[in-house]
Amino acid sequence: ADWALVKGDGIITKDIAQAALKALDIDSMGLDITDRNMLKIMIESFNGGPVGIETIAAALGEDVRTIEDVYEPYLIQKGFLARTPRGRMVTNNTYQHLGYKVKNQNSQMQLF
């Protein structure tokens, strides 16, 4: 609404909404830069998981509670992250969305 008031005529249209999301660096699935960074770190540094929440927090420079309360619920809901007894893991949806592919089940993930 603020974007529509400042950049438009106060009416929220599809174009205004898309411009606001682009300016905030929110992608087509609703992921912001921190969401994407968290998932990329899990893929590039930890082979997609499983990885502990404390390790993710340290790698991101975020508080564990912030990750658990702010980022994880949406990522889990959208099917990008799974919580397992061994730690957090990214899903196949994550690889696809971020442009990664799996060479084979036991290898490191490669960027397209």
mmCIF file of N, CA and C in Angstrom:
data_model
loop_
_atom_site.group_PDB
_atom_site.id
_atom_site.type_symbol
_atom_site.label_atom_id
_atom_site.label_comp_id
_atom_site.label_asym_id
_atom_site.label_seq_id
_atom_site.Cartn_x
_atom_site.Cartn_y
_atom_site.Cartn_z
ATOM 1 N N ALA A 1 0.822 -1.185 0.000
ATOM 2 C CA ALA A 1 0.000 0.000 0.000
ATOM 3 C C ALA A 1 0.874 1.261 0.000
ATOM 4 N N ASP A 2 1.948 1.244 0.789
ATOM 5 C CA ASP A 2 2.845 2.397 0.831
ATOM 6 C C ASP A 2 3.474 2.637 -0.535
ATOM 7 N N TRP A 3 3.879 1.555 -1.196
ATOM 8 C CA TRP A 3 4.489 1.674 -2.524
ATOM 9 C C TRP A 3 3.496 2.319 -3.490
ATOM 10 N N ALA A 4 2.235 1.866 -3.416
ATOM 11 C CA ALA A 4 1.201 2.411 -4.295
ATOM 12 C C ALA A 4 0.977 3.898 -4.037
ATOM 13 N N LEU A 5 1.063 4.307 -2.783
ATOM 14 C CA LEU A 5 0.884 5.724 -2.457
ATOM 15 C C LEU A 5 2.050 6.570 -2.949
ATOM 16 N N VAL A 6 3.262 6.058 -2.779
ATOM 17 C CA VAL A 6 4.447 6.838 -3.134
ATOM 18 C C VAL A 6 4.744 6.780 -4.635
ATOM 19 N N LYS A 7 4.656 5.602 -5.209
ATOM 20 C CA LYS A 7 5.060 5.416 -6.609
ATOM 21 C C LYS A 7 3.895 5.437 -7.600
ATOM 22 N N GLY A 8 2.684 5.369 -7.086
ATOM 23 C CA GLY A 8 1.526 5.333 -7.975
ATOM 24 C C GLY A 8 0.482 6.337 -7.547
ATOM 25 N N ASP A 9 -0.761 5.996 -7.810
ATOM 26 C CA ASP A 9 -1.863 6.894 -7.471
ATOM 27 C C ASP A 9 -2.642 6.414 -6.241
ATOM 28 N N GLY A 10 -2.025 5.514 -5.468
ATOM 29 C CA GLY A 10 -2.668 5.013 -4.258
ATOM 30 C C GLY A 10 -3.461 3.738 -4.470
ATOM 31 N N ILE A 11 -3.593 3.315 -5.710
ATOM 32 C CA ILE A 11 -4.339 2.104 -6.026
ATOM 33 C C ILE A 11 -3.345 0.959 -6.234
ATOM 34 N N ILE A 12 -3.581 -0.139 -5.541
ATOM 35 C CA ILE A 12 -2.704 -1.300 -5.675
ATOM 36 C C ILE A 12 -3.133 -2.104 -6.897
ATOM 37 N N THR A 13 -2.256 -2.105 -7.878
ATOM 38 C CA THR A 13 -2.489 -2.881 -9.096
ATOM 39 C C THR A 13 -1.447 -3.992 -9.161
ATOM 40 N N LYS A 14 -1.620 -4.879 -10.100
ATOM 41 C CA LYS A 14 -0.653 -5.956 -10.292
ATOM 42 C C LYS A 14 0.733 -5.383 -10.576
ATOM 43 N N ASP A 15 0.810 -4.373 -11.433
ATOM 44 C CA ASP A 15 2.097 -3.762 -11.780
ATOM 45 C C ASP A 15 2.763 -3.107 -10.573
ATOM 46 N N ILE A 16 1.972 -2.404 -9.768
ATOM 47 C CA ILE A 16 2.503 -1.759 -8.563
ATOM 48 C C ILE A 16 2.999 -2.822 -7.577
ATOM 49 N N ALA A 17 2.228 -3.874 -7.386
ATOM 50 C CA ALA A 17 2.620 -4.953 -6.472
ATOM 51 C C ALA A 17 3.905 -5.621 -6.946
ATOM 52 N N GLN A 18 3.997 -5.900 -8.245
ATOM 53 C CA GLN A 18 5.201 -6.524 -8.789
ATOM 54 C C GLN A 18 6.417 -5.608 -8.658
ATOM 55 N N ALA A 19 6.245 -4.337 -8.859
ATOM 56 C CA ALA A 19 7.342 -3.387 -8.706
ATOM 57 C C ALA A 19 7.824 -3.334 -7.255
ATOM 58 N N ALA A 20 6.893 -3.352 -6.316
ATOM 59 C CA ALA A 20 7.258 -3.333 -4.899
ATOM 60 C C ALA A 20 8.021 -4.593 -4.526
ATOM 61 N N LEU A 21 7.558 -5.749 -4.971
ATOM 62 C CA LEU A 21 8.244 -7.015 -4.670
ATOM 63 C C LEU A 21 9.636 -7.041 -5.287
ATOM 64 N N LYS A 22 9.752 -6.539 -6.506
ATOM 65 C CA LYS A 22 11.063 -6.487 -7.160
ATOM 66 C C LYS A 22 12.010 -5.572 -6.382
ATOM 67 N N ALA A 23 11.532 -4.429 -5.948
ATOM 68 C CA ALA A 23 12.356 -3.485 -5.195
ATOM 69 C C ALA A 23 12.814 -4.079 -3.866
ATOM 70 N N LEU A 24 11.978 -4.929 -3.278
ATOM 71 C CA LEU A 24 12.318 -5.584 -2.008
ATOM 72 C C LEU A 24 13.091 -6.884 -2.217
ATOM 73 N N ASP A 25 13.378 -7.228 -3.467
ATOM 74 C CA ASP A 25 14.108 -8.442 -3.846
ATOM 75 C C ASP A 25 13.403 -9.707 -3.345
ATOM 76 N N ILE A 26 12.089 -9.717 -3.530
ATOM 77 C CA ILE A 26 11.275 -10.880 -3.192
ATOM 78 C C ILE A 26 10.937 -11.588 -4.499
ATOM 79 N N ASP A 27 11.263 -12.887 -4.561
ATOM 80 C CA ASP A 27 11.101 -13.613 -5.821
ATOM 81 C C ASP A 27 9.683 -14.132 -6.021
ATOM 82 N N SER A 28 9.503 -14.868 -7.095
ATOM 83 C CA SER A 28 8.171 -15.342 -7.492
ATOM 84 C C SER A 28 7.525 -16.292 -6.491
ATOM 85 N N MET A 29 8.315 -16.904 -5.613
ATOM 86 C CA MET A 29 7.781 -17.805 -4.594
ATOM 87 C C MET A 29 7.691 -17.136 -3.220
ATOM 88 N N GLY A 30 7.970 -15.851 -3.174
ATOM 89 C CA GLY A 30 7.867 -15.115 -1.918
ATOM 90 C C GLY A 30 9.110 -15.179 -1.050
ATOM 91 N N LEU A 31 10.225 -15.644 -1.610
ATOM 92 C CA LEU A 31 11.467 -15.734 -0.833
ATOM 93 C C LEU A 31 12.237 -14.425 -0.916
ATOM 94 N N ASP A 32 12.700 -13.963 0.247
ATOM 95 C CA ASP A 32 13.532 -12.762 0.247
ATOM 96 C C ASP A 32 15.000 -13.179 0.233
ATOM 97 N N ILE A 33 15.886 -12.209 0.290
ATOM 98 C CA ILE A 33 17.316 -12.473 0.181
ATOM 99 C C ILE A 33 17.811 -13.377 1.310
ATOM 100 N N THR A 34 17.309 -13.202 2.513
ATOM 101 C CA THR A 34 17.746 -14.041 3.637
ATOM 102 C C THR A 34 17.270 -15.478 3.457
ATOM 103 N N ASP A 35 16.036 -15.664 2.998
ATOM 104 C CA ASP A 35 15.539 -17.012 2.715
ATOM 105 C C ASP A 35 16.456 -17.707 1.709
ATOM 106 N N ARG A 36 16.738 -17.019 0.621
ATOM 107 C CA ARG A 36 17.562 -17.612 -0.435
ATOM 108 C C ARG A 36 18.982 -17.862 0.049
ATOM 109 N N ASN A 37 19.540 -16.938 0.813
ATOM 110 C CA ASN A 37 20.892 -17.131 1.345
ATOM 111 C C ASN A 37 20.958 -18.344 2.262
ATOM 112 N N MET A 38 19.964 -18.504 3.105
ATOM 113 C CA MET A 38 19.930 -19.645 4.017
ATOM 114 C C MET A 38 19.913 -20.961 3.229
ATOM 115 N N LEU A 39 19.060 -21.037 2.233
ATOM 116 C CA LEU A 39 18.958 -22.256 1.432
ATOM 117 C C LEU A 39 20.232 -22.496 0.622
ATOM 118 N N LYS A 40 20.816 -21.439 0.070
ATOM 119 C CA LYS A 40 22.050 -21.577 -0.697
ATOM 120 C C LYS A 40 23.205 -22.050 0.184
ATOM 121 N N ILE A 41 23.302 -21.509 1.386
ATOM 122 C CA ILE A 41 24.342 -21.946 2.322
ATOM 123 C C ILE A 41 24.176 -23.426 2.636
ATOM 124 N N MET A 42 22.941 -23.844 2.839
ATOM 125 C CA MET A 42 22.691 -25.256 3.140
ATOM 126 C C MET A 42 23.111 -26.145 1.971
ATOM 127 N N ILE A 43 22.879 -25.703 0.754
ATOM 128 C CA ILE A 43 23.256 -26.490 -0.431
ATOM 129 C C ILE A 43 24.767 -26.445 -0.651
ATOM 130 N N GLU A 44 25.325 -25.261 -0.681
ATOM 131 C CA GLU A 44 26.729 -25.102 -1.060
ATOM 132 C C GLU A 44 27.720 -25.513 0.026
ATOM 133 N N SER A 45 27.367 -25.292 1.280
ATOM 134 C CA SER A 45 28.305 -25.600 2.364
ATOM 135 C C SER A 45 28.016 -26.919 3.069
ATOM 136 N N PHE A 46 26.771 -27.381 3.003
ATOM 137 C CA PHE A 46 26.385 -28.573 3.765
ATOM 138 C C PHE A 46 25.675 -29.616 2.910
ATOM 139 N N ASN A 47 25.888 -29.551 1.604
ATOM 140 C CA ASN A 47 25.321 -30.545 0.676
ATOM 141 C C ASN A 47 23.819 -30.730 0.838
ATOM 142 N N GLY A 48 23.126 -29.691 1.214
ATOM 143 C CA GLY A 48 21.670 -29.754 1.347
ATOM 144 C C GLY A 48 21.191 -30.258 2.693
ATOM 145 N N GLY A 49 22.103 -30.634 3.569
ATOM 146 C CA GLY A 49 21.736 -31.115 4.899
ATOM 147 C C GLY A 49 21.813 -32.620 4.990
ATOM 148 N N PRO A 50 21.520 -33.157 6.148
ATOM 149 C CA PRO A 50 21.000 -32.438 7.305
ATOM 150 C C PRO A 50 22.071 -31.578 7.980
ATOM 151 N N VAL A 51 21.614 -30.462 8.508
ATOM 152 C CA VAL A 51 22.488 -29.526 9.206
ATOM 153 C C VAL A 51 21.728 -28.953 10.394
ATOM 154 N N GLY A 52 22.435 -28.769 11.502
ATOM 155 C CA GLY A 52 21.817 -28.261 12.724
ATOM 156 C C GLY A 52 21.479 -26.785 12.632
ATOM 157 N N ILE A 53 20.461 -26.402 13.371
ATOM 158 C CA ILE A 53 19.996 -25.016 13.364
ATOM 159 C C ILE A 53 21.066 -24.047 13.864
ATOM 160 N N GLU A 54 21.867 -24.473 14.838
ATOM 161 C CA GLU A 54 22.933 -23.611 15.356
ATOM 162 C C GLU A 54 23.986 -23.350 14.277
ATOM 163 N N THR A 55 24.278 -24.351 13.486
ATOM 164 C CA THR A 55 25.246 -24.208 12.402
ATOM 165 C C THR A 55 24.708 -23.261 11.334
ATOM 166 N N ILE A 56 23.439 -23.408 10.999
ATOM 167 C CA ILE A 56 22.810 -22.508 10.022
ATOM 168 C C ILE A 56 22.859 -21.078 10.540
ATOM 169 N N ALA A 57 22.518 -20.894 11.807
ATOM 170 C CA ALA A 57 22.511 -19.560 12.404
ATOM 171 C C ALA A 57 23.902 -18.930 12.359
ATOM 172 N N ALA A 58 24.915 -19.710 12.697
ATOM 173 C CA ALA A 58 26.283 -19.194 12.674
ATOM 174 C C ALA A 58 26.702 -18.826 11.250
ATOM 175 N N ALA A 59 26.366 -19.657 10.282
ATOM 176 C CA ALA A 59 26.736 -19.389 8.894
ATOM 177 C C ALA A 59 26.043 -18.148 8.347
ATOM 178 N N LEU A 60 24.801 -17.910 8.792
ATOM 179 C CA LEU A 60 24.042 -16.747 8.329
ATOM 180 C C LEU A 60 24.311 -15.485 9.129
ATOM 181 N N GLY A 61 24.824 -15.655 10.339
ATOM 182 C CA GLY A 61 24.971 -14.518 11.240
ATOM 183 C C GLY A 61 23.636 -14.072 11.803
ATOM 184 N N GLU A 62 22.724 -15.033 11.961
ATOM 185 C CA GLU A 62 21.381 -14.771 12.497
ATOM 186 C C GLU A 62 21.213 -15.490 13.824
ATOM 187 N N ASP A 63 20.263 -15.042 14.595
ATOM 188 C CA ASP A 63 19.907 -15.686 15.840
ATOM 189 C C ASP A 63 19.089 -16.947 15.548
ATOM 190 N N VAL A 64 19.339 -18.025 16.313
ATOM 191 C CA VAL A 64 18.613 -19.278 16.131
ATOM 192 C C VAL A 64 17.113 -19.049 16.216
ATOM 193 N N ARG A 65 16.694 -18.282 17.195
ATOM 194 C CA ARG A 65 15.263 -18.044 17.398
ATOM 195 C C ARG A 65 14.630 -17.311 16.205
ATOM 196 N N THR A 66 15.364 -16.378 15.625
ATOM 197 C CA THR A 66 14.859 -15.660 14.451
ATOM 198 C C THR A 66 14.649 -16.625 13.292
ATOM 199 N N ILE A 67 15.603 -17.510 13.085
ATOM 200 C CA ILE A 67 15.456 -18.500 12.020
ATOM 201 C C ILE A 67 14.243 -19.381 12.283
ATOM 202 N N GLU A 68 14.116 -19.863 13.509
ATOM 203 C CA GLU A 68 12.996 -20.750 13.857
ATOM 204 C C GLU A 68 11.642 -20.053 13.784
ATOM 205 N N ASP A 69 11.591 -18.794 14.197
ATOM 206 C CA ASP A 69 10.308 -18.085 14.283
ATOM 207 C C ASP A 69 9.930 -17.320 13.010
ATOM 208 N N VAL A 70 10.928 -16.845 12.270
ATOM 209 C CA VAL A 70 10.644 -15.980 11.125
ATOM 210 C C VAL A 70 10.812 -16.709 9.793
ATOM 211 N N TYR A 71 11.935 -17.363 9.601
ATOM 212 C CA TYR A 71 12.250 -17.927 8.280
ATOM 213 C C TYR A 71 11.736 -19.351 8.071
ATOM 214 N N GLU A 72 11.982 -20.224 9.041
ATOM 215 C CA GLU A 72 11.610 -21.634 8.864
ATOM 216 C C GLU A 72 10.137 -21.902 8.576
ATOM 217 N N PRO A 73 9.207 -21.300 9.301
ATOM 218 C CA PRO A 73 7.800 -21.652 9.050
ATOM 219 C C PRO A 73 7.379 -21.480 7.590
ATOM 220 N N TYR A 74 7.756 -20.392 6.976
ATOM 221 C CA TYR A 74 7.378 -20.155 5.581
ATOM 222 C C TYR A 74 8.089 -21.142 4.655
ATOM 223 N N LEU A 75 9.389 -21.365 4.890
ATOM 224 C CA LEU A 75 10.143 -22.277 4.039
ATOM 225 C C LEU A 75 9.607 -23.708 4.137
ATOM 226 N N ILE A 76 9.196 -24.102 5.322
ATOM 227 C CA ILE A 76 8.595 -25.429 5.503
ATOM 228 C C ILE A 76 7.233 -25.477 4.816
ATOM 229 N N GLN A 77 6.425 -24.454 5.049
ATOM 230 C CA GLN A 77 5.085 -24.395 4.461
ATOM 231 C C GLN A 77 5.133 -24.458 2.937
ATOM 232 N N LYS A 78 6.110 -23.803 2.333
ATOM 233 C CA LYS A 78 6.223 -23.763 0.875
ATOM 234 C C LYS A 78 6.991 -24.956 0.306
ATOM 235 N N GLY A 79 7.461 -25.845 1.167
ATOM 236 C CA GLY A 79 8.114 -27.061 0.697
ATOM 237 C C GLY A 79 9.572 -26.904 0.302
ATOM 238 N N PHE A 80 10.256 -25.894 0.852
ATOM 239 C CA PHE A 80 11.668 -25.692 0.553
ATOM 240 C C PHE A 80 12.591 -26.261 1.624
ATOM 241 N N LEU A 81 12.060 -26.536 2.801
ATOM 242 C CA LEU A 81 12.869 -26.971 3.931
ATOM 243 C C LEU A 81 12.133 -28.060 4.692
ATOM 244 N N ALA A 82 12.894 -29.035 5.172
ATOM 245 C CA ALA A 82 12.320 -30.096 6.002
ATOM 246 C C ALA A 82 13.102 -30.170 7.305
ATOM 247 N N ARG A 83 12.378 -30.337 8.395
ATOM 248 C CA ARG A 83 13.008 -30.551 9.699
ATOM 249 C C ARG A 83 13.004 -32.046 9.964
ATOM 250 N N THR A 84 14.176 -32.594 10.198
ATOM 251 C CA THR A 84 14.293 -34.020 10.476
ATOM 252 C C THR A 84 14.962 -34.195 11.829
ATOM 253 N N PRO A 85 14.921 -35.397 12.391
ATOM 254 C CA PRO A 85 15.614 -35.629 13.670
ATOM 255 C C PRO A 85 17.128 -35.360 13.579
ATOM 256 N N ARG A 86 17.688 -35.470 12.382
ATOM 257 C CA ARG A 86 19.125 -35.251 12.208
ATOM 258 C C ARG A 86 19.473 -33.803 11.888
ATOM 259 N N GLY A 87 18.489 -32.975 11.554
ATOM 260 C CA GLY A 87 18.746 -31.572 11.232
ATOM 261 C C GLY A 87 17.875 -31.101 10.091
ATOM 262 N N ARG A 88 18.108 -29.879 9.652
ATOM 263 C CA ARG A 88 17.335 -29.295 8.553
ATOM 264 C C ARG A 88 17.903 -29.757 7.224
ATOM 265 N N MET A 89 17.001 -29.977 6.264
ATOM 266 C CA MET A 89 17.401 -30.386 4.919
ATOM 267 C C MET A 89 16.603 -29.588 3.895
ATOM 268 N N VAL A 90 17.260 -29.229 2.806
ATOM 269 C CA VAL A 90 16.525 -28.605 1.716
ATOM 270 C C VAL A 90 15.848 -29.708 0.909
ATOM 271 N N THR A 91 14.816 -29.336 0.180
ATOM 272 C CA THR A 91 14.058 -30.302 -0.611
ATOM 273 C C THR A 91 14.415 -30.160 -2.090
ATOM 274 N N ASN A 92 13.920 -31.080 -2.888
ATOM 275 C CA ASN A 92 14.124 -30.995 -4.338
ATOM 276 C C ASN A 92 13.544 -29.695 -4.894
ATOM 277 N N ASN A 93 12.441 -29.215 -4.304
ATOM 278 C CA ASN A 93 11.861 -27.933 -4.730
ATOM 279 C C ASN A 93 12.883 -26.801 -4.611
ATOM 280 N N THR A 94 13.700 -26.858 -3.576
ATOM 281 C CA THR A 94 14.710 -25.828 -3.358
ATOM 282 C C THR A 94 15.730 -25.831 -4.479
ATOM 283 N N TYR A 95 16.226 -27.021 -4.806
ATOM 284 C CA TYR A 95 17.211 -27.124 -5.890
ATOM 285 C C TYR A 95 16.639 -26.557 -7.181
ATOM 286 N N GLN A 96 15.421 -26.925 -7.505
ATOM 287 C CA GLN A 96 14.785 -26.438 -8.730
ATOM 288 C C GLN A 96 14.612 -24.930 -8.711
ATOM 289 N N HIS A 97 14.062 -24.421 -7.628
ATOM 290 C CA HIS A 97 13.766 -22.993 -7.553
ATOM 291 C C HIS A 97 15.029 -22.132 -7.634
ATOM 292 N N LEU A 98 16.100 -22.592 -6.996
ATOM 293 C CA LEU A 98 17.330 -21.808 -6.969
ATOM 294 C C LEU A 98 18.260 -22.115 -8.135
ATOM 295 N N GLY A 99 17.851 -23.042 -9.008
ATOM 296 C CA GLY A 99 18.644 -23.332 -10.191
ATOM 297 C C GLY A 99 19.772 -24.317 -9.979
ATOM 298 N N TYR A 100 19.664 -25.174 -8.983
ATOM 299 C CA TYR A 100 20.657 -26.212 -8.737
ATOM 300 C C TYR A 100 20.146 -27.540 -9.260
ATOM 301 N N LYS A 101 21.078 -28.429 -9.562
ATOM 302 C CA LYS A 101 20.694 -29.788 -9.915
ATOM 303 C C LYS A 101 21.600 -30.762 -9.173
ATOM 304 N N VAL A 102 21.158 -31.991 -9.075
ATOM 305 C CA VAL A 102 21.906 -33.037 -8.394
ATOM 306 C C VAL A 102 22.619 -33.872 -9.451
ATOM 307 N N LYS A 103 23.951 -33.993 -9.333
ATOM 308 C CA LYS A 103 24.689 -34.859 -10.258
ATOM 309 C C LYS A 103 24.275 -36.306 -10.042
ATOM 310 N N ASN A 104 24.379 -36.743 -8.798
ATOM 311 C CA ASN A 104 23.850 -38.032 -8.362
ATOM 312 C C ASN A 104 23.589 -37.939 -6.872
ATOM 313 N N GLN A 105 23.005 -38.932 -6.296
ATOM 314 C CA GLN A 105 22.548 -38.890 -4.900
ATOM 315 C C GLN A 105 23.690 -38.594 -3.920
ATOM 316 N N ASN A 106 24.903 -39.007 -4.186
ATOM 317 C CA ASN A 106 25.983 -38.873 -3.214
ATOM 318 C C ASN A 106 26.997 -37.788 -3.552
ATOM 319 N N SER A 107 26.701 -36.963 -4.531
ATOM 320 C CA SER A 107 27.671 -35.944 -4.930
ATOM 321 C C SER A 107 27.236 -34.553 -4.494
ATOM 322 N N GLN A 108 28.171 -33.662 -4.572
ATOM 323 C CA GLN A 108 27.898 -32.258 -4.274
ATOM 324 C C GLN A 108 26.971 -31.683 -5.338
ATOM 325 N N MET A 109 26.123 -30.742 -4.956
ATOM 326 C CA MET A 109 25.199 -30.121 -5.886
ATOM 327 C C MET A 109 25.949 -29.119 -6.748
ATOM 328 N N GLN A 110 25.557 -29.015 -7.986
ATOM 329 C CA GLN A 110 26.203 -28.103 -8.928
ATOM 330 C C GLN A 110 25.194 -27.060 -9.392
ATOM 331 N N LEU A 111 25.670 -25.858 -9.632
ATOM 332 C CA LEU A 111 24.830 -24.805 -10.191
ATOM 333 C C LEU A 111 24.725 -25.019 -11.689
ATOM 334 N N PHE A 112 23.532 -24.740 -12.264
ATOM 335 C CA PHE A 112 23.350 -24.871 -13.714
ATOM 336 C C PHE A 112 24.365 -24.046 -14.451
#
